PDB file of C-alpha atoms in Angstrom:
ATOM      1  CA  UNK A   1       8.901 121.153  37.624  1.00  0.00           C
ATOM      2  CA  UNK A   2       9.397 117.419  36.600  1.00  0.00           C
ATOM      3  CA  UNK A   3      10.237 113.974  38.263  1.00  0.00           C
ATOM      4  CA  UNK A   4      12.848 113.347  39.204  1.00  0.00           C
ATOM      5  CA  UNK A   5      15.939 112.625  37.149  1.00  0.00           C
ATOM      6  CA  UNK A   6      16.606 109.364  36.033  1.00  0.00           C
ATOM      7  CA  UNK A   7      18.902 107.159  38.298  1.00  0.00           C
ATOM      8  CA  UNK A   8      20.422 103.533  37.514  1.00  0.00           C
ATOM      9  CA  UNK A   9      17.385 101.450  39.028  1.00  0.00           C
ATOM     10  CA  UNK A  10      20.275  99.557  41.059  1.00  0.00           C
ATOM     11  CA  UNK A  11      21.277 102.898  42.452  1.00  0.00           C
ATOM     12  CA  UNK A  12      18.516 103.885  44.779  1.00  0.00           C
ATOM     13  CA  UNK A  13      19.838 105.944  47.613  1.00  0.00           C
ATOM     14  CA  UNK A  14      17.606 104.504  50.156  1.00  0.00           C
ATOM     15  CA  UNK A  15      18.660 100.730  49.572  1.00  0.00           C
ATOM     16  CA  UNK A  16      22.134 100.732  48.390  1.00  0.00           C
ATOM     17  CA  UNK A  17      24.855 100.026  51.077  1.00  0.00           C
ATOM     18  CA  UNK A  18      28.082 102.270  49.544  1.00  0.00           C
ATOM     19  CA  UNK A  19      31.569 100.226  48.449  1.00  0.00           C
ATOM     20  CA  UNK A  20      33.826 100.230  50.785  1.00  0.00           C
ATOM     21  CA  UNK A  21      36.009 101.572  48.420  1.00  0.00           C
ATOM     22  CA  UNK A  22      33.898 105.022  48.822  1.00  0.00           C
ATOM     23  CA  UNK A  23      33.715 105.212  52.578  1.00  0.00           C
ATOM     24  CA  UNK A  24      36.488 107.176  54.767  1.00  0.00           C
ATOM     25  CA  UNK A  25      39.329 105.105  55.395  1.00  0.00           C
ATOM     26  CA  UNK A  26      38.333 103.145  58.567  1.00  0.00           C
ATOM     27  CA  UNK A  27      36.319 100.467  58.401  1.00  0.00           C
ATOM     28  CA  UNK A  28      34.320  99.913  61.702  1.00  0.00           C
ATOM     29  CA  UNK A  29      32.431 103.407  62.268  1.00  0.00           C
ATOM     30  CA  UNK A  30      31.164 104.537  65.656  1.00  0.00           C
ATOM     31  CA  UNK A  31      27.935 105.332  65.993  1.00  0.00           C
ATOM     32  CA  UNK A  32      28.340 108.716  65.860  1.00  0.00           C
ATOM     33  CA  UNK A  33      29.503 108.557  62.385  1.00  0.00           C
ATOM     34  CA  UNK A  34      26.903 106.240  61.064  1.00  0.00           C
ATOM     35  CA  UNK A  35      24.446 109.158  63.091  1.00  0.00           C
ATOM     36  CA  UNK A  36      25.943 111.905  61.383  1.00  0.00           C
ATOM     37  CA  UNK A  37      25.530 110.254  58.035  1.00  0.00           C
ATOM     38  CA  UNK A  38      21.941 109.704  58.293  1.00  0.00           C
ATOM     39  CA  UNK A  39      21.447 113.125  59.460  1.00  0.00           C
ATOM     40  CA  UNK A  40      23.514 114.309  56.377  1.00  0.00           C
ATOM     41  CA  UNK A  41      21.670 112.192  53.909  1.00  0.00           C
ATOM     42  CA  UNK A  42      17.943 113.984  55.336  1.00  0.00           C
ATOM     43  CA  UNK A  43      19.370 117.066  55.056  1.00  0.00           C
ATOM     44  CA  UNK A  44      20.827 116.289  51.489  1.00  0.00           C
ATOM     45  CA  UNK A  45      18.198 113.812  50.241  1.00  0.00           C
ATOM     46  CA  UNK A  46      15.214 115.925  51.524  1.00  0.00           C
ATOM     47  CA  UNK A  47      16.362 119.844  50.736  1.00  0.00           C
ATOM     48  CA  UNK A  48      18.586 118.612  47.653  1.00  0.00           C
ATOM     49  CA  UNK A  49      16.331 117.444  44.720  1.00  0.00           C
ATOM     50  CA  UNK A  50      13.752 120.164  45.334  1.00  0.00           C
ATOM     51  CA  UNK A  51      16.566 122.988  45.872  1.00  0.00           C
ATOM     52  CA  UNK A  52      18.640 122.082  42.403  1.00  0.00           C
ATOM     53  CA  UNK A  53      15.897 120.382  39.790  1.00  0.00           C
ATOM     54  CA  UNK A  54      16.010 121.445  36.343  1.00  0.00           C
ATOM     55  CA  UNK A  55      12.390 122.374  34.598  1.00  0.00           C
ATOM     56  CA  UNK A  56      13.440 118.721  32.950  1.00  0.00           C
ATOM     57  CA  UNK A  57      16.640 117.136  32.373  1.00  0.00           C
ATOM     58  CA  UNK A  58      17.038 118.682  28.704  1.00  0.00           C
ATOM     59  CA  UNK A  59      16.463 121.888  30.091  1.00  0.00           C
ATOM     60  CA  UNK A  60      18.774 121.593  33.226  1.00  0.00           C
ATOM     61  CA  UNK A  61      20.737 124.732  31.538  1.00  0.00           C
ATOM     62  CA  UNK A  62      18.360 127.199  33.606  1.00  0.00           C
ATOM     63  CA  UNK A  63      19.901 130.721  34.498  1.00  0.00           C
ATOM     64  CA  UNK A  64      18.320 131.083  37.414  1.00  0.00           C
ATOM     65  CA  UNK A  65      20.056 129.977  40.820  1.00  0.00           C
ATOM     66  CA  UNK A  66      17.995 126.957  43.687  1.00  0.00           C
ATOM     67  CA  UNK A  67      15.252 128.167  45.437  1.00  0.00           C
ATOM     68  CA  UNK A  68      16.145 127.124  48.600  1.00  0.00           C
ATOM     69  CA  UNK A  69      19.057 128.993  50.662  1.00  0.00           C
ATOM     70  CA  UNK A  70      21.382 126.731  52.927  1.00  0.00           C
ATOM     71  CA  UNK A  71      21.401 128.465  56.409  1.00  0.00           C
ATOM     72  CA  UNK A  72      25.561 128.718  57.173  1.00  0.00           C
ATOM     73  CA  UNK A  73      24.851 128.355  60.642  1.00  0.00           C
ATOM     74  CA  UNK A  74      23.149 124.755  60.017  1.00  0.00           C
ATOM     75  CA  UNK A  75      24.555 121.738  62.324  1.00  0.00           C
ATOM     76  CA  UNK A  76      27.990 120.730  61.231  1.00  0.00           C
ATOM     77  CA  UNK A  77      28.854 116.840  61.462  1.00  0.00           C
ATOM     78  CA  UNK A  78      32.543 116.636  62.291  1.00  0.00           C
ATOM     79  CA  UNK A  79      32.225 112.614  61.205  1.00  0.00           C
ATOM     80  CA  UNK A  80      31.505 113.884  57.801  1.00  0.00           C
ATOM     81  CA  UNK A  81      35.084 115.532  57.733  1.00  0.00           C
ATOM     82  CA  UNK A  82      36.515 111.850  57.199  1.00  0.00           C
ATOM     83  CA  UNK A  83      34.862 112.199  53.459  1.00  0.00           C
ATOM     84  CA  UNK A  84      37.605 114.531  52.423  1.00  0.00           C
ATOM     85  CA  UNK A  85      40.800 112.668  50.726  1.00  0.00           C
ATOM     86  CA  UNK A  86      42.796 114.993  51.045  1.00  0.00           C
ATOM     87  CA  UNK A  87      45.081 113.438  48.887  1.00  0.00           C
ATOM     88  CA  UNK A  88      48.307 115.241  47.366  1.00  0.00           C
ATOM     89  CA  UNK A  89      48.162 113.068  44.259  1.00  0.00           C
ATOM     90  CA  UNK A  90      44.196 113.682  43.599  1.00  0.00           C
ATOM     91  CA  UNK A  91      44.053 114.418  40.270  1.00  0.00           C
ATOM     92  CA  UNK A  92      40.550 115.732  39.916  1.00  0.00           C
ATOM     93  CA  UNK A  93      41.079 118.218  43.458  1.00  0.00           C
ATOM     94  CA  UNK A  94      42.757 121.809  43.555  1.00  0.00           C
ATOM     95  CA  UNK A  95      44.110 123.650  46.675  1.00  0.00           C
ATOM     96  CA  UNK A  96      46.540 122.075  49.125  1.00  0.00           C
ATOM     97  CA  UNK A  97      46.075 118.854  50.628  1.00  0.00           C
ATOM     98  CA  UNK A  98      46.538 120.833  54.080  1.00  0.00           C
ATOM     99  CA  UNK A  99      44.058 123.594  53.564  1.00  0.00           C
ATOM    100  CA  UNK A 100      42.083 123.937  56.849  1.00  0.00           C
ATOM    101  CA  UNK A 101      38.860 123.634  54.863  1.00  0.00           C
ATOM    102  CA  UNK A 102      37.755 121.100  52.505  1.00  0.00           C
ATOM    103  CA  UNK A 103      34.624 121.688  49.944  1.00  0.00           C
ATOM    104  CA  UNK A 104      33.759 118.343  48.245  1.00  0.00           C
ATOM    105  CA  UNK A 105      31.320 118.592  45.418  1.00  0.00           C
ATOM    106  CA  UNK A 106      29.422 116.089  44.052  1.00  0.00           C
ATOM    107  CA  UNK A 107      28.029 117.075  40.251  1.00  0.00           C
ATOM    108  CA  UNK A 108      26.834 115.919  37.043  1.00  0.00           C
ATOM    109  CA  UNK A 109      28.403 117.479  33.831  1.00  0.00           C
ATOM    110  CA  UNK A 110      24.772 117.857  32.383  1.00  0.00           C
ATOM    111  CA  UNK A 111      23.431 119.324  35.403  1.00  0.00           C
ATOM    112  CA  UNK A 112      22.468 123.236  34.839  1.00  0.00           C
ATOM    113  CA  UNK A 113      23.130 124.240  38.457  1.00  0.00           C
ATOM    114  CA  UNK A 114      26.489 122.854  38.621  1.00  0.00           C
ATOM    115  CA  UNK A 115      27.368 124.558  35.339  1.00  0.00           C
ATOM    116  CA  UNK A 116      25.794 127.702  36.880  1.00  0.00           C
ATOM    117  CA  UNK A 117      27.867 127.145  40.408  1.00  0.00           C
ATOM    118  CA  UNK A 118      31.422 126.310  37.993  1.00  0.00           C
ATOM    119  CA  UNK A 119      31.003 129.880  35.897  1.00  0.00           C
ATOM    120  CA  UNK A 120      29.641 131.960  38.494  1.00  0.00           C
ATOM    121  CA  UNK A 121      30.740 130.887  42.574  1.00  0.00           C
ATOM    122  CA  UNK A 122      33.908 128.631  42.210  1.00  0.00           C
ATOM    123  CA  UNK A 123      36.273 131.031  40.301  1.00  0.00           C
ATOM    124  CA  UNK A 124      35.610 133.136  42.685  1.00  0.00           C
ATOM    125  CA  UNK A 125      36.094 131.379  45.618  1.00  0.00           C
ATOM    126  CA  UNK A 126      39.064 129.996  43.798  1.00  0.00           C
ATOM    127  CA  UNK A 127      40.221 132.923  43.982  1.00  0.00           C
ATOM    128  CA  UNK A 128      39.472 133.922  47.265  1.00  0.00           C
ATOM    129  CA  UNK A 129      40.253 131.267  49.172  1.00  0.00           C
ATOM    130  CA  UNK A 130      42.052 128.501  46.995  1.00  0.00           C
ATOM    131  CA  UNK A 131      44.976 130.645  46.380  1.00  0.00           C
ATOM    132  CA  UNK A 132      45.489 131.707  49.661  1.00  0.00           C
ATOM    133  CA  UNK A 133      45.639 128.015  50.959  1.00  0.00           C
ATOM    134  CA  UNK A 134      42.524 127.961  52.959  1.00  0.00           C
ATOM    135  CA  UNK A 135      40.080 126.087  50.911  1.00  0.00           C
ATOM    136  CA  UNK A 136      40.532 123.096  48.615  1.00  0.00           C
ATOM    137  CA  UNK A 137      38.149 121.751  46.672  1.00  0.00           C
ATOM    138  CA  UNK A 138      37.644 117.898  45.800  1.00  0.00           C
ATOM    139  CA  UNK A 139      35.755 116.972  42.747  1.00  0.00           C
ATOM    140  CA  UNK A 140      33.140 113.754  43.149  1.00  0.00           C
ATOM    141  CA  UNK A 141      31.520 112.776  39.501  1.00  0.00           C
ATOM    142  CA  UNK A 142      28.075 112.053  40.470  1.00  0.00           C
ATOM    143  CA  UNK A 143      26.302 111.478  37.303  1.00  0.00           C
ATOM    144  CA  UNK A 144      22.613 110.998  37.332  1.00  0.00           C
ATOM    145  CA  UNK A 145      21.027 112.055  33.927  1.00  0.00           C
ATOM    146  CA  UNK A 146      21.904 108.523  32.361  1.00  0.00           C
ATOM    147  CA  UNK A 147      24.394 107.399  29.987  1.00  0.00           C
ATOM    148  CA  UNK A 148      25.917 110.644  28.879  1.00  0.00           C
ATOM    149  CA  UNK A 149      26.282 111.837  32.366  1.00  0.00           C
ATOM    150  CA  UNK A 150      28.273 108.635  32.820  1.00  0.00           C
ATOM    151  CA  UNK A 151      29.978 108.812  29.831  1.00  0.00           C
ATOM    152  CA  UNK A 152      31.042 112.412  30.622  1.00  0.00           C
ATOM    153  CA  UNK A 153      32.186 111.530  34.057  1.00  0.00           C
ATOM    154  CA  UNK A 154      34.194 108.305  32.764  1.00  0.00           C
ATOM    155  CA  UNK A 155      36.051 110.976  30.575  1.00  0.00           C
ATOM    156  CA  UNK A 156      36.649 113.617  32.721  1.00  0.00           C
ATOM    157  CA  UNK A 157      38.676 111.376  34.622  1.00  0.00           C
ATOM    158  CA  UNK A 158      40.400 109.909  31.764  1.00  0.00           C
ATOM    159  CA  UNK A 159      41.655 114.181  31.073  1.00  0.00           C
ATOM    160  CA  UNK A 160      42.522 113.766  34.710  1.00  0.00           C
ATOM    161  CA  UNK A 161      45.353 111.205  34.193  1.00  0.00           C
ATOM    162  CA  UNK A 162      46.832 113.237  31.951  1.00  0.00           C
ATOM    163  CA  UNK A 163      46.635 116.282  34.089  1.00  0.00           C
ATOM    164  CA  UNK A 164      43.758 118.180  32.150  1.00  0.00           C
ATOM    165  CA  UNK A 165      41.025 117.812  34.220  1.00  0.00           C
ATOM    166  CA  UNK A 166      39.913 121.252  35.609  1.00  0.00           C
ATOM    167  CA  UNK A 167      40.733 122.250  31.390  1.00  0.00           C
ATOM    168  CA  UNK A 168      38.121 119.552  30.526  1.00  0.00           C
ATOM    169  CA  UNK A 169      35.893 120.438  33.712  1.00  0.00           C
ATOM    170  CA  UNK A 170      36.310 124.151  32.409  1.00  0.00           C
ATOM    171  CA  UNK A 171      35.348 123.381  28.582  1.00  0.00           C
ATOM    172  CA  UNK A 172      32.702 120.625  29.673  1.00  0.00           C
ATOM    173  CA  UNK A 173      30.887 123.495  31.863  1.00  0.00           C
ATOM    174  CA  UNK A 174      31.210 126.389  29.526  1.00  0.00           C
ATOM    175  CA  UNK A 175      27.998 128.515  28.093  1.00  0.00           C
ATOM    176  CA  UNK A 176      26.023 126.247  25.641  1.00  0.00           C
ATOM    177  CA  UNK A 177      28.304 123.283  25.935  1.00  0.00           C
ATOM    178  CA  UNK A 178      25.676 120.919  27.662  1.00  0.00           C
ATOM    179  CA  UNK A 179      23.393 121.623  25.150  1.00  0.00           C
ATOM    180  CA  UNK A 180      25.778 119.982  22.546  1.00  0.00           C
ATOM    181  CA  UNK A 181      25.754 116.542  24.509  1.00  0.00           C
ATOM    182  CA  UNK A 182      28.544 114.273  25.352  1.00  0.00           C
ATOM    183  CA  UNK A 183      28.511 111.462  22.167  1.00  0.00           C
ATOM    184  CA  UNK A 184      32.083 109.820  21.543  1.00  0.00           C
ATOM    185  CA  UNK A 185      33.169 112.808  18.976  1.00  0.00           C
ATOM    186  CA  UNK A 186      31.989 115.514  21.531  1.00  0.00           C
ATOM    187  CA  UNK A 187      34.143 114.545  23.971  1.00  0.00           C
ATOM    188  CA  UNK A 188      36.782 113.908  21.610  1.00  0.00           C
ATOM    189  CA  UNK A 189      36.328 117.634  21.101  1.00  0.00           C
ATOM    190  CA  UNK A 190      36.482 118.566  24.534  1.00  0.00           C
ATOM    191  CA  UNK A 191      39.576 116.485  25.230  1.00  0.00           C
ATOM    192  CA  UNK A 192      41.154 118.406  22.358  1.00  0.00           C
ATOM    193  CA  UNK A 193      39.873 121.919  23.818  1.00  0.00           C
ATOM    194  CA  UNK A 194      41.054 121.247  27.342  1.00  0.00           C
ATOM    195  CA  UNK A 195      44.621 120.389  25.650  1.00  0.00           C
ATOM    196  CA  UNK A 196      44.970 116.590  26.755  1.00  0.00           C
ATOM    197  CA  UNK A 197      47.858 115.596  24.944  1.00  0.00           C
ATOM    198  CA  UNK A 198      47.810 111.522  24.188  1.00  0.00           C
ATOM    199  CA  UNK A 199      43.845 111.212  22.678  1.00  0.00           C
ATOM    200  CA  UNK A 200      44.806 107.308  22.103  1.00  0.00           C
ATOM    201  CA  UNK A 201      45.000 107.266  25.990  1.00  0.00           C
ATOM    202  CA  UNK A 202      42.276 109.492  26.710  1.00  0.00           C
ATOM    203  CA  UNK A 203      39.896 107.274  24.680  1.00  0.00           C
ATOM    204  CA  UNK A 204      41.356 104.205  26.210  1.00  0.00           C
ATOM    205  CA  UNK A 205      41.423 105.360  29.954  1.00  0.00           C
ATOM    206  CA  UNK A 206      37.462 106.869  29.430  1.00  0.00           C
ATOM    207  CA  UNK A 207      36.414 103.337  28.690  1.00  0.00           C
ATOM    208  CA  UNK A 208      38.812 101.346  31.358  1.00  0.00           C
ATOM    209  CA  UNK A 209      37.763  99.538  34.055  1.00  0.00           C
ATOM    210  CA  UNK A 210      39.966 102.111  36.570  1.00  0.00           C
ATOM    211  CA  UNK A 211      37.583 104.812  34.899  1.00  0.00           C
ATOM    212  CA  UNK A 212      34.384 103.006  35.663  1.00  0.00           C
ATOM    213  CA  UNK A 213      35.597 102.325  39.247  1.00  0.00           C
ATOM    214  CA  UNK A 214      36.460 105.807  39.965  1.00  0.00           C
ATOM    215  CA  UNK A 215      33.106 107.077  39.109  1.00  0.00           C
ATOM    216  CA  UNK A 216      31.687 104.137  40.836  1.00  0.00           C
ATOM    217  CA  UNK A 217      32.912 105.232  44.197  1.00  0.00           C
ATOM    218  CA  UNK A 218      32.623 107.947  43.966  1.00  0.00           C
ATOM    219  CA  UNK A 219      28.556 108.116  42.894  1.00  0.00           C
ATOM    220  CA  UNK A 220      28.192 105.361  45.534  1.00  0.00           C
ATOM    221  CA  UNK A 221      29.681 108.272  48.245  1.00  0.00           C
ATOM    222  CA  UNK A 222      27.429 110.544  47.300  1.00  0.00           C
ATOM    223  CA  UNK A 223      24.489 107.991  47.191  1.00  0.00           C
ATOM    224  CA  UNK A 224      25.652 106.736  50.703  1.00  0.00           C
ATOM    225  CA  UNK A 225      25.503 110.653  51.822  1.00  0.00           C
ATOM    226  CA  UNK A 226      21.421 110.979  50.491  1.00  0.00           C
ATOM    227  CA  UNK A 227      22.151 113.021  47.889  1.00  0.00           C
ATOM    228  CA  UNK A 228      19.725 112.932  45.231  1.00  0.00           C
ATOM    229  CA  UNK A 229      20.857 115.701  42.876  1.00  0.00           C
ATOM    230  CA  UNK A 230      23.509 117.854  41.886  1.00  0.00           C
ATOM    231  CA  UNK A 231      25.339 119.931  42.959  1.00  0.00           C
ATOM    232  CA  UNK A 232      25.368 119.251  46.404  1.00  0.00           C
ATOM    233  CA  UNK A 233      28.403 119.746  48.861  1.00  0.00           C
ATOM    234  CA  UNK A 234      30.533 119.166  51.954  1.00  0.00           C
ATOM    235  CA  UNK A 235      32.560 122.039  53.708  1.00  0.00           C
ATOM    236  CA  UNK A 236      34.103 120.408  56.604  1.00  0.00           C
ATOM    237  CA  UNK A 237      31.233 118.460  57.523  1.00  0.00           C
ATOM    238  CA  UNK A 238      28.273 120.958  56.907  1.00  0.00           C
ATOM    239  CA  UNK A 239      26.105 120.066  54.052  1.00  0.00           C
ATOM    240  CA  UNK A 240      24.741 122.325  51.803  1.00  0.00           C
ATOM    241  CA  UNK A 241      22.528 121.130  48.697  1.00  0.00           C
ATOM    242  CA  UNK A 242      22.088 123.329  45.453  1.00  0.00           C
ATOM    243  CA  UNK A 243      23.866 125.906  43.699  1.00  0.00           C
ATOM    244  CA  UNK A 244      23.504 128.227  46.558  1.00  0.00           C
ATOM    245  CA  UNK A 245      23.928 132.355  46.436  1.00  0.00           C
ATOM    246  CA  UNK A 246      27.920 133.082  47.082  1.00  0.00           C
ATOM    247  CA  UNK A 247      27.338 134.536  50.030  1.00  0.00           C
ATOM    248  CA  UNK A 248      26.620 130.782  51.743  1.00  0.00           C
ATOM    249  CA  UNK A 249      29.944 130.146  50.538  1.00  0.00           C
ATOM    250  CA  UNK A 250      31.719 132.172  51.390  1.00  0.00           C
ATOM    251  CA  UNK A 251      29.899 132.662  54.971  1.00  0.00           C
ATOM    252  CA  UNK A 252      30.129 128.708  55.105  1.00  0.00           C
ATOM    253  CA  UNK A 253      33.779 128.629  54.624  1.00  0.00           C
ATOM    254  CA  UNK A 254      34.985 131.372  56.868  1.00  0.00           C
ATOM    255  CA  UNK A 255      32.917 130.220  59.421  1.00  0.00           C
ATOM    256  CA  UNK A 256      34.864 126.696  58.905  1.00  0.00           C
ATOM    257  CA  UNK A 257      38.445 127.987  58.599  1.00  0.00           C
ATOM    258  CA  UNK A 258      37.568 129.762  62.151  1.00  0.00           C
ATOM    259  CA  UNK A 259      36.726 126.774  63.602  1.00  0.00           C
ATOM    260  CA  UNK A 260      39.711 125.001  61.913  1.00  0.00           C
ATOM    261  CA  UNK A 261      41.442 127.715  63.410  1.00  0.00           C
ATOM    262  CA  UNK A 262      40.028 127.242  67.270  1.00  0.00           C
ATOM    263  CA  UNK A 263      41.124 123.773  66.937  1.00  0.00           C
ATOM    264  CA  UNK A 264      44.312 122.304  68.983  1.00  0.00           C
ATOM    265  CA  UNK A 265      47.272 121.364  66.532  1.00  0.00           C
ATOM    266  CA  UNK A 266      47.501 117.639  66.400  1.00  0.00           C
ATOM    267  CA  UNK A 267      51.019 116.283  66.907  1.00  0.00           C
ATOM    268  CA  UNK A 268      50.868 114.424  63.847  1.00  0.00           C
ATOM    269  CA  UNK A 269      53.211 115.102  60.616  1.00  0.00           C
ATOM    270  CA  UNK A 270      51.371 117.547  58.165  1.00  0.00           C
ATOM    271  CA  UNK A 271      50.367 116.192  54.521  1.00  0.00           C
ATOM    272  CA  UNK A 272      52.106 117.805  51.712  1.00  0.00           C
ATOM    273  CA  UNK A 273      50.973 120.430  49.624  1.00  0.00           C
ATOM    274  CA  UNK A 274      49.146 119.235  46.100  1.00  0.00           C
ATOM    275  CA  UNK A 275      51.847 119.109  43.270  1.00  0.00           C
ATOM    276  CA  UNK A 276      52.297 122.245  41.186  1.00  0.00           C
ATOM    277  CA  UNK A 277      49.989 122.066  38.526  1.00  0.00           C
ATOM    278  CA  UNK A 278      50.955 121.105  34.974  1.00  0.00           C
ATOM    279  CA  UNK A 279      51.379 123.224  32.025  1.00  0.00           C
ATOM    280  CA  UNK A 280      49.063 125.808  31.236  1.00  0.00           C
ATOM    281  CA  UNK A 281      47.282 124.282  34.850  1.00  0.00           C
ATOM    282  CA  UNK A 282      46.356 127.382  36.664  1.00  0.00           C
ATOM    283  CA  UNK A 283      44.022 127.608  39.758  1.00  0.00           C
ATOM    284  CA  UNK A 284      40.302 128.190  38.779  1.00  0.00           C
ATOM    285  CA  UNK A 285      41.065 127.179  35.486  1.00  0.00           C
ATOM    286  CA  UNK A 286      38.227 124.597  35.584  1.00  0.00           C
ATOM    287  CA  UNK A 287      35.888 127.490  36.009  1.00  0.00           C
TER     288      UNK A 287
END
């Protein structure tokens, strides 16, 4: 196996302090939280790299799923819940806002794995779970094989503005694309595929300071968590790091929508549903 991928030098894990910008809303945490962060970011920094790593980073396009299997009964940080937006306007999540569980993923467009995980597990826990209202799933860029994987990011959530991002997630993640990089005209081409309508816009927004900060946060949430590869994930608190059989999915989130269940109601007003999605926008279509 090789090293491990290249990361912006300024981005080490270990040293960086997160934005603020990428932390849950509050601002002073307890100490429980900062606790159940640190434990998070062993559990993702140690198990993650070795669990997901490509043969080497041109060859990240490996059929073959991580070698190490998340155990669904692992500890669950509630603390860690506060990561989830939750969000109605998200643009780059799909599910309800109000779905009793919440799986955040952080990936890289040029990561094999998460290619592997977006053909193979999500459609069908799309399917299962998404379009019954129990799960949602949030969408972190974390890009860590260099410029492309930037580059790639910055334009997925350009597609997202316009309402196309599980389209350009879906054509971005499809057999053989990785291998065909993401250069300028390439994602021109996947703009086009996923259907994003204004390509003046798209090219504009993938190069925009908003763009940049998005991905910023983002990648500094994930950072802040320990990850140190992709894909690695949050389901109401539990970690779990690699592109894991579907079984520790769908154990993971059954297990969570049980204890979502257990818990007493709150008193407080319930968010809204996500907005319906946009023309030719279907659940699981980024799969």
């Amino acid at each position: 196996m090789s090293k491990n991928p290249p990361k912006p030098a300024s981005k080490a894990p270990s040293k960086r302090a997160p934005k603020t910008a990428s932390k849950p809303a509050s601002k002073a945490k307890p100490l429980a939280v900062v606790s159940g962060v640190a434990v998070a970011a062993v559990l993702l920094g140690v198990v993650s790299y070795t669990a997901t790593r490509p043969a080497s980073p041109g060859a990240a396009g490996s059929g073959s799923v991580a070698e190490v299997s998340a155990d669904p009964s692992a500890g669950v940080y509630a603390e860690l819940e506060a990561y989830a937006r939750r969000d109605a306007a998200d643009k780059l999540a799909l599910g309800r806002a109000d779905a009793p569980v919440v799986l955040i993923e952080y990936a890289d467009f040029k990561c094999g794995y998460c290619g592997k995980f977006a053909r193979d597990t999500e459609p069908v826990l799309v399917k299962k779970y998404v379009d019954s209202g129990v799960l949602r799933i949030e969408w972190r860029n974390f890009p860590i094989f260099g410029e492309e994987s930037e580059a790639v990011a910055r334009a997925s959530w350009a597609a997202g503005q316009q309402g196309r991002f599980w389209e350009f997630h879906k054509a971005a993640y499809a057999e053989g694309a990785k291998e065909k990089g993401f250069g300028k005209d390439r994602l021109v081409a996947l703009a086009k595929e996923a259907g994003v309508p204004d390509a003046a816009r798209f090219a504009k927004d993938s190069e925009g300071a908003s763009a940049r900060a998005a991905v910023s946060a983002d990648q500094e949430q994930g950072y802040s968590l320990g990850a140190t590869s992709t894909p690695s994930f949050l389901i109401n608190g539990r970690p779990i790091a690699g592109a894991q059989p579907l079984e520790t999915f769908t154990e993971t989130i059954e297990a969570a929508a049980k204890a979502a269940k257990a818990k007493p109601s709150k008193p407080s007003e319930p968010l809204k549903s996500s907005p319906p999605a946009g023309a030719g926008e279907k659940p699981g279509a980024g799969q």
